[in-house]
Coordinates of C-alpha atoms in Angstrom, one line a residue:
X438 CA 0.0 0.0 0.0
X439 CA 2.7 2.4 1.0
X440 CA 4.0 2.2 -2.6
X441 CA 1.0 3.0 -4.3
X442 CA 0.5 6.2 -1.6
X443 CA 4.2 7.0 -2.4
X444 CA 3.4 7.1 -6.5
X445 CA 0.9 9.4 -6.0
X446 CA 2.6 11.5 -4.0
X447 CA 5.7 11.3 -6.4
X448 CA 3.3 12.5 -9.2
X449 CA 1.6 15.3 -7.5
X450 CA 4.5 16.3 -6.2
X451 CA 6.5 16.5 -9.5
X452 CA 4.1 16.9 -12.6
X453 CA 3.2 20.3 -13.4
X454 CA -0.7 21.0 -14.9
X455 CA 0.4 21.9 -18.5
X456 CA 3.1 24.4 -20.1
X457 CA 1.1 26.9 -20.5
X458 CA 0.4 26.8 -16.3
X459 CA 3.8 25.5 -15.2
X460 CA 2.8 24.7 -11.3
X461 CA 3.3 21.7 -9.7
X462 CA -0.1 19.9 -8.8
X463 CA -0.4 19.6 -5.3
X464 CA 0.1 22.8 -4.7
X465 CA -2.6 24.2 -7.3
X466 CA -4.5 21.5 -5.5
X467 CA -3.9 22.9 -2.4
X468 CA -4.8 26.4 -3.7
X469 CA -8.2 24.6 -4.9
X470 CA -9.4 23.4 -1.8
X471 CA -8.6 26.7 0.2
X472 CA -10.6 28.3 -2.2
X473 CA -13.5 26.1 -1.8
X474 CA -13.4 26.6 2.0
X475 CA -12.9 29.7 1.7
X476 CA -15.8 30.3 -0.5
X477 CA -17.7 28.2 1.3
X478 CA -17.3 30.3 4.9
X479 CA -17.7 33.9 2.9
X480 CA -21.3 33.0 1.8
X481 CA -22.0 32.8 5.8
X482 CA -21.1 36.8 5.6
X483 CA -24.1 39.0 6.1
X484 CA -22.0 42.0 4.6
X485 CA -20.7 41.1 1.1
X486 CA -16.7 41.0 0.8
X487 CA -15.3 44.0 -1.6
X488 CA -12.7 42.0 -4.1
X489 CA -9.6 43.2 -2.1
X490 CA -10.9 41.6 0.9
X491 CA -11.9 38.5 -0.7
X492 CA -8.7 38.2 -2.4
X493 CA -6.6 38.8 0.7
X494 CA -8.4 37.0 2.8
X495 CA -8.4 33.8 0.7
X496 CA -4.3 34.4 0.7
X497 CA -4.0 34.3 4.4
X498 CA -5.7 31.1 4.8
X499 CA -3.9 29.6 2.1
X500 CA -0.2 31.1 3.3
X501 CA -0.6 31.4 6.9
X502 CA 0.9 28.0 7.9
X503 CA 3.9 28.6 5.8
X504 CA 4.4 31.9 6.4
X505 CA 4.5 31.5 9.7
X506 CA 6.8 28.6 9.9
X507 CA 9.2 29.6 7.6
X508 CA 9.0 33.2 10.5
X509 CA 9.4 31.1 12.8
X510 CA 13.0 29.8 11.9
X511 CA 13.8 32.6 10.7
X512 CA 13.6 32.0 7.3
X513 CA 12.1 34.6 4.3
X514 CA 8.7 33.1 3.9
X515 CA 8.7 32.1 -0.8
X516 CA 5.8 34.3 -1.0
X517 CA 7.6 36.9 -0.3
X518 CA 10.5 36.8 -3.1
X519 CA 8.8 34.9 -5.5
X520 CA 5.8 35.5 -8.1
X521 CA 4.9 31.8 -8.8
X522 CA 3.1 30.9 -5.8
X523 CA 1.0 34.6 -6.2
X524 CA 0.1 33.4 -9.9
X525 CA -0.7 30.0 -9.1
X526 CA -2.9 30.4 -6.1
X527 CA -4.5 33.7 -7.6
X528 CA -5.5 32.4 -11.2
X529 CA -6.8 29.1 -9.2
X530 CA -8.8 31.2 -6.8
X531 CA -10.5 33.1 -9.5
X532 CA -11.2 30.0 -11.5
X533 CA -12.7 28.6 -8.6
X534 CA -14.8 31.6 -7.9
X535 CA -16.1 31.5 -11.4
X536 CA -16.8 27.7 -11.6
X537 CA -19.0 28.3 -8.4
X538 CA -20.7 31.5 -9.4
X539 CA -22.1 29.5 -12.4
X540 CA -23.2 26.7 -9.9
X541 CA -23.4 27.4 -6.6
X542 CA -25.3 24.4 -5.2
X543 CA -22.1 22.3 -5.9
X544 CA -20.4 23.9 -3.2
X545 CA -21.7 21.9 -0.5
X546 CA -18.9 20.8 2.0
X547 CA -20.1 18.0 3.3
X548 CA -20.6 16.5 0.2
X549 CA -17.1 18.0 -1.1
X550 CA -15.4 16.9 2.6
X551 CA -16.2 13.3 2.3
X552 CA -15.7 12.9 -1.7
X553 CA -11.7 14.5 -1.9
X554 CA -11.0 13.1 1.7
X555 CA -8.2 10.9 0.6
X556 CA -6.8 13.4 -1.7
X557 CA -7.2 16.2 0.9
X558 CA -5.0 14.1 3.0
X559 CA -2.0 13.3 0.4
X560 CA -1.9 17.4 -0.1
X561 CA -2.1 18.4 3.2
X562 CA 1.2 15.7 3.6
X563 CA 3.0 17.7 1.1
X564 CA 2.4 20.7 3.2
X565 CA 3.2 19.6 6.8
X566 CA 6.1 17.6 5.4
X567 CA 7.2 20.5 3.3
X568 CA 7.0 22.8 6.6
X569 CA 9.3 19.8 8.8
X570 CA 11.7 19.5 6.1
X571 CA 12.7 23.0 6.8
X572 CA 14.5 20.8 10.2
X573 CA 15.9 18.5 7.9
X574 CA 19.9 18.5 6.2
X575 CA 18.4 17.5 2.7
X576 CA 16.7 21.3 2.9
X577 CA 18.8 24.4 1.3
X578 CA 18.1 27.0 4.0
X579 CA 18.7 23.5 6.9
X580 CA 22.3 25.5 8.0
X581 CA 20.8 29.1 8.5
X582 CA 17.9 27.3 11.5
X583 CA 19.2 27.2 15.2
X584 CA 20.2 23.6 16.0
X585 CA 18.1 24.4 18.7
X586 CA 14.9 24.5 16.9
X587 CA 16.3 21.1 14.8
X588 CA 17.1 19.3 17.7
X589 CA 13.9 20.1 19.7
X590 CA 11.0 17.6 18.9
X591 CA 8.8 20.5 20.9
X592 CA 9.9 22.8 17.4
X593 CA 8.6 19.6 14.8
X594 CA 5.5 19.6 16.6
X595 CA 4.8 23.3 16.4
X596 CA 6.0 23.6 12.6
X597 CA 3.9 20.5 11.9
X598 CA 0.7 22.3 13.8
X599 CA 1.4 25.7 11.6
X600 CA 2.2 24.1 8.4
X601 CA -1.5 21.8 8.9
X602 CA -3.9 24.0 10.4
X603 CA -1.7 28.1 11.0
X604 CA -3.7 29.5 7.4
X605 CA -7.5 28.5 9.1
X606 CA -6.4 29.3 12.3
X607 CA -5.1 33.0 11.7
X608 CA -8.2 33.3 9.0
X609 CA -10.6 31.9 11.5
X610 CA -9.0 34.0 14.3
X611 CA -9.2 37.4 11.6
X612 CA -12.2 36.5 10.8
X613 CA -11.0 37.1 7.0
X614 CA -14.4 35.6 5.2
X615 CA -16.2 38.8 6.6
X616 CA -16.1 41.7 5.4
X617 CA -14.9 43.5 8.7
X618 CA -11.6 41.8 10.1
X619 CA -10.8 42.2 13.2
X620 CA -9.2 39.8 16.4
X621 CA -11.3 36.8 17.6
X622 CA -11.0 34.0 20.2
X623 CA -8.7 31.4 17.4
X624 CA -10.7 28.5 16.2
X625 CA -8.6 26.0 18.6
X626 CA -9.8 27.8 21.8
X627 CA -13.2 28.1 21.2
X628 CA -16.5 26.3 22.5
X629 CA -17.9 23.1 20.7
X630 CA -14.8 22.6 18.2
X631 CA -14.1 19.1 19.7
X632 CA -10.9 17.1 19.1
X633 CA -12.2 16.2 15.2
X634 CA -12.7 20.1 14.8
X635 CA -9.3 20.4 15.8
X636 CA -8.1 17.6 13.7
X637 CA -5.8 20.3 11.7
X638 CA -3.7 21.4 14.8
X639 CA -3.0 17.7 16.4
X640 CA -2.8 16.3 13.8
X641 CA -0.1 17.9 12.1
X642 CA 1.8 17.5 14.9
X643 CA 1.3 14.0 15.3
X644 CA 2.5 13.5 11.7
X645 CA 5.7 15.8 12.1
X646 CA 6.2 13.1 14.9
X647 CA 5.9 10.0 12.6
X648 CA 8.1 11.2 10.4
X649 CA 10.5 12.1 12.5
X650 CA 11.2 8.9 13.9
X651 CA 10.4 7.1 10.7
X652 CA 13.4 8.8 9.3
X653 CA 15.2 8.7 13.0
X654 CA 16.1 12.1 13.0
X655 CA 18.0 13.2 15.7
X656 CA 15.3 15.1 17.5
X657 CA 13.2 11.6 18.0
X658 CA 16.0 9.1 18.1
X659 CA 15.2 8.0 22.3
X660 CA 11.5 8.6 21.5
X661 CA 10.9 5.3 20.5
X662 CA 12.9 3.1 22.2
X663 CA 11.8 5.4 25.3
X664 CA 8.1 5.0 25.0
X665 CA 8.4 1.5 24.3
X666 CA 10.7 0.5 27.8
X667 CA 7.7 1.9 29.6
X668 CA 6.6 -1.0 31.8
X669 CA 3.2 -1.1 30.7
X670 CA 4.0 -0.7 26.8
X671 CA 6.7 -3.2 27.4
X672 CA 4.5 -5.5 28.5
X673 CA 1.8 -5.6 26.0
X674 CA 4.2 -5.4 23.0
X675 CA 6.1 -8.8 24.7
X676 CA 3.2 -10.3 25.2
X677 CA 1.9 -9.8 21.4
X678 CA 5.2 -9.9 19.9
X679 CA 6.9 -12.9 22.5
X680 CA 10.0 -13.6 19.2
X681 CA 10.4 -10.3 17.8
X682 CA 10.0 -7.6 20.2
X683 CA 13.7 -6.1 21.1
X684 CA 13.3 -2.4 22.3
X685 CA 16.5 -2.2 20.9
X686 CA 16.1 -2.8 17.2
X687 CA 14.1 0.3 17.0
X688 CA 16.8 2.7 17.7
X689 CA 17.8 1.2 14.0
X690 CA 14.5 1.7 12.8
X691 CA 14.5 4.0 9.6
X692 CA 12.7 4.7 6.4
X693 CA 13.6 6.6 3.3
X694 CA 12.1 10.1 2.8
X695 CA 9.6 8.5 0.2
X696 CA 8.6 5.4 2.5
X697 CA 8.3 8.0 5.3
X698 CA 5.8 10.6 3.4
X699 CA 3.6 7.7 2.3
X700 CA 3.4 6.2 6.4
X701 CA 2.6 10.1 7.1
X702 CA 0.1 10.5 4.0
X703 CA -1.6 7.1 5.1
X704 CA -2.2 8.3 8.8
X705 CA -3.3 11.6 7.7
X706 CA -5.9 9.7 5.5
X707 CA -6.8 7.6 8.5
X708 CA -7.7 11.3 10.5
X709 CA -9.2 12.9 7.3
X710 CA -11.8 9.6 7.0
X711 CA -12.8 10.3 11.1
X712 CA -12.8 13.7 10.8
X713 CA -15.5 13.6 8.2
X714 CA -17.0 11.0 9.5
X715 CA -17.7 12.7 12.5
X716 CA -18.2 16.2 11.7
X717 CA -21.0 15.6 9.3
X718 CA -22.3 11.8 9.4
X719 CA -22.4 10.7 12.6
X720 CA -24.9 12.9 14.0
X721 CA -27.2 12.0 10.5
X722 CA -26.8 8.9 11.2
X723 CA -27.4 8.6 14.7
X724 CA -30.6 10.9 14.1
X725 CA -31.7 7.7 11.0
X726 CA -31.2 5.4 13.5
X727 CA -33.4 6.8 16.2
X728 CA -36.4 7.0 13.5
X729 CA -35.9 4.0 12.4
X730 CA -36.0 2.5 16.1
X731 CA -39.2 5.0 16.9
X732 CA -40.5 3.3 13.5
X733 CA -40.1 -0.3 14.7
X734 CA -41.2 0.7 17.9
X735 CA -44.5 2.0 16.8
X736 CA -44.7 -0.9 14.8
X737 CA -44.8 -3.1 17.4
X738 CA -46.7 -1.4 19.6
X739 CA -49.4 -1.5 16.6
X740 CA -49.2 -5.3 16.5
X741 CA -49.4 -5.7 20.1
X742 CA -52.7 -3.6 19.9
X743 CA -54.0 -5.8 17.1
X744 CA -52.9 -9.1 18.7
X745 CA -55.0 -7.4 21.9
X746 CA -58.0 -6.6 19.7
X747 CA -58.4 -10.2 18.3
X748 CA -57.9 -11.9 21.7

C-alpha cells in the first residue's frame, strides 16, 4: 500500500498542470481546496466581501501556515521573493470563484469533505512535510535554522501544527471571510470545536512526529525506544510480539524520505476519513437510526394492539 501512496505523491508532487500553467499539482490543488473553504465560509457573511478583501483574505488562509513557519525559523517566507506561488494560487482562486458562481449548489462541504478526503490528506502531507523538512539536512536553508529549533522535537510539533492548520487558524482568528476583520477567540480555543474540529492542529503535529522517527532524525531518536521501555508498553508489546520484540532494534529503525511521506500520507488519510466521518455523518446517522428505532417501535406497539384486539 505504502508504494502506491508514495506514486501518488511522487506524481503530484513532480508533474506540473500543462506548459502553458507551469505549477506543480499539489500545490494548485492545495490552492483549490482553500478556495472552496474559503468560499464556502464567505457566503456565511451577512455583509458582502469588496474583491480586495476577498482576495486577501483567501491568501492568508492559504499562506498562513507557511508563512509563519518559515517566521518562525527565521527564514524569508517564498511568497515573499517569488511570483509563482502569487500566480498559481490567484489564477486558481479566480477560477474557482467563477466555476462556483455558475453553480453554486455544488459547493456543499459535506458532500465535497467526504468525496476529496483521501486526496485532501495526500496534499495536506506535502504541506506539513514541506514545513518539517525545513528541520531536515536535505533542505537548502537547513544551516541558517538554530540547531536548537532542529534538535527540539517541541519545534517539529509546532512547525507541523502551523504548516496543517496556521492558514485556518489566523483566518478563523481574523475572521477574514467577513467583510470587517478584526481579532477573535482562534478557532482552537473556542467552545464546541471538539478534538475532530481540531483535527488540523493535532494532527499535524502528530504527523511531524511520525516522520520524525520514521526517518530517526536526531530530534526523535530516544523517543521510540523510550516509549516502548515503559513497563506497561513493554509488556503488551512482549506479550503480542513474545520472538520479535527487542526495544533495541528500534533505535535502527529507519525509512527513506519517500517510504516515510507515504506512512505520514496514510495516517493523515486515516484522521481525514474520522474527521469527516464525525463532523457531518455521525450525527445524521445517529438521528436515522433513532427513526428508524421509533418506527419499529410504533410498529410493534401497533401489532401488540392488534394481537389485543383479536384476543
Amino acid at each position: 500500500m505504502l508504494d502506491s501512496v508514495a506514486a501518488t505523491l511522487a506524481y503530484i508532487s513532480s508533474v506540473k498542470i500543462h506548459p502553458a500553467f507551469p505549477f506543480l499539482i499539489s500545490p494548485t490543488l492545495h490552492a483549490a481546496r482553500v478556495s472552496m473553504a474559503y468560499q464556502a465560509n464567505a457566503r456565511q457573511s451577512s455583509t458582502p466581501l469588496s474583491w480586495p478583501t476577498y482576495i486577501a483574505g483567501y491568501l492568508v488562509m492559504s499562506w498562513g501556515g507557511g508563512f509563519l513557519s518559515h517566521l518562525m525559523l527565521g527564514l524569508p517566507p517564498p511568497m515573499l521573493y517569488s511570483f509563482g506561488p502569487w500566480i498559481n494560487y490567484l489564477t486558481v482562486h479566480l477560477v474557482v470563484t467563477l466555476f462556483f458562481s455558475f453553480f453554486p449548489s455544488l459547493l456543499h462541504p459535506p458532500t465535497i469533505n467526504t468525496a476529496l478526503f483521501p486526496l485532501d490528506a495526500l496534499v495536506r502531507t506535502n504541506a506539513v512535510v514541506g514545513g518539517i523538512s525545513l528541520l531536515y539536512p536535505s533542505s537548502p536553508t537547513f544551516n541558517l535554522v538554530n540547531p536548537l529549533y532542529i534538535k527540539s522535537p517541541l519545534t517539529h510539533l509546532i512547525i507541523g501544527a502551523l504548516s496543517s492548520s496556521g492558514g485556518a487558524t489566523v483566518a478563523g482568528t481574523l475572521g477574514t471571510w467577513t467583510a470587517q476583520w478584526g481579532m477573535s477567540t482562534p478557532p482552537l480555543f473556542r467552545a464546541g470545536m471538539g478534538i475532530w474540529g481540531n483535527m488540523d492542529v493535532w494532527g499535524g503535529s502528530v504527523v511531524a512526529a511520525v516522520y520524525g522517527i520514521a526517518m530517526n532524525h536526531p530530534a526523535f531518536k530516544n523517543v521510540l525506544p523510550t516509549f516502548l521501555s515503559l513497563p506497561i508498553i513493554s509488556h503488551i508489546a512482549k506479550s503480542l510480539y513474545p520472538l520479535y520484540y527487542d526495544v533495541y532494534t528500534f533505535e535502527s529503525l529507519s525509512f527513506n524520505p519517500v517510504e516515510a511521506k507515504a506512512l505520514v500520507a496514510v495516517v493523515f488519510t486515516v484522521f481525514f476519513g474520522l474527521r469527516v466521518y464525525n463532523i457531518h455523518w455521525s450525527k445524521k446517522l445517529e438521528n436515522v437510526d433513532k427513526k428508524n428505532n421509533g418506527r419499529k417501535a410504533a410498529g410493534a406497539a401497533a401489532i401488540r394492539r392488534v394481537d389485543g384486539e383479536k384476543l
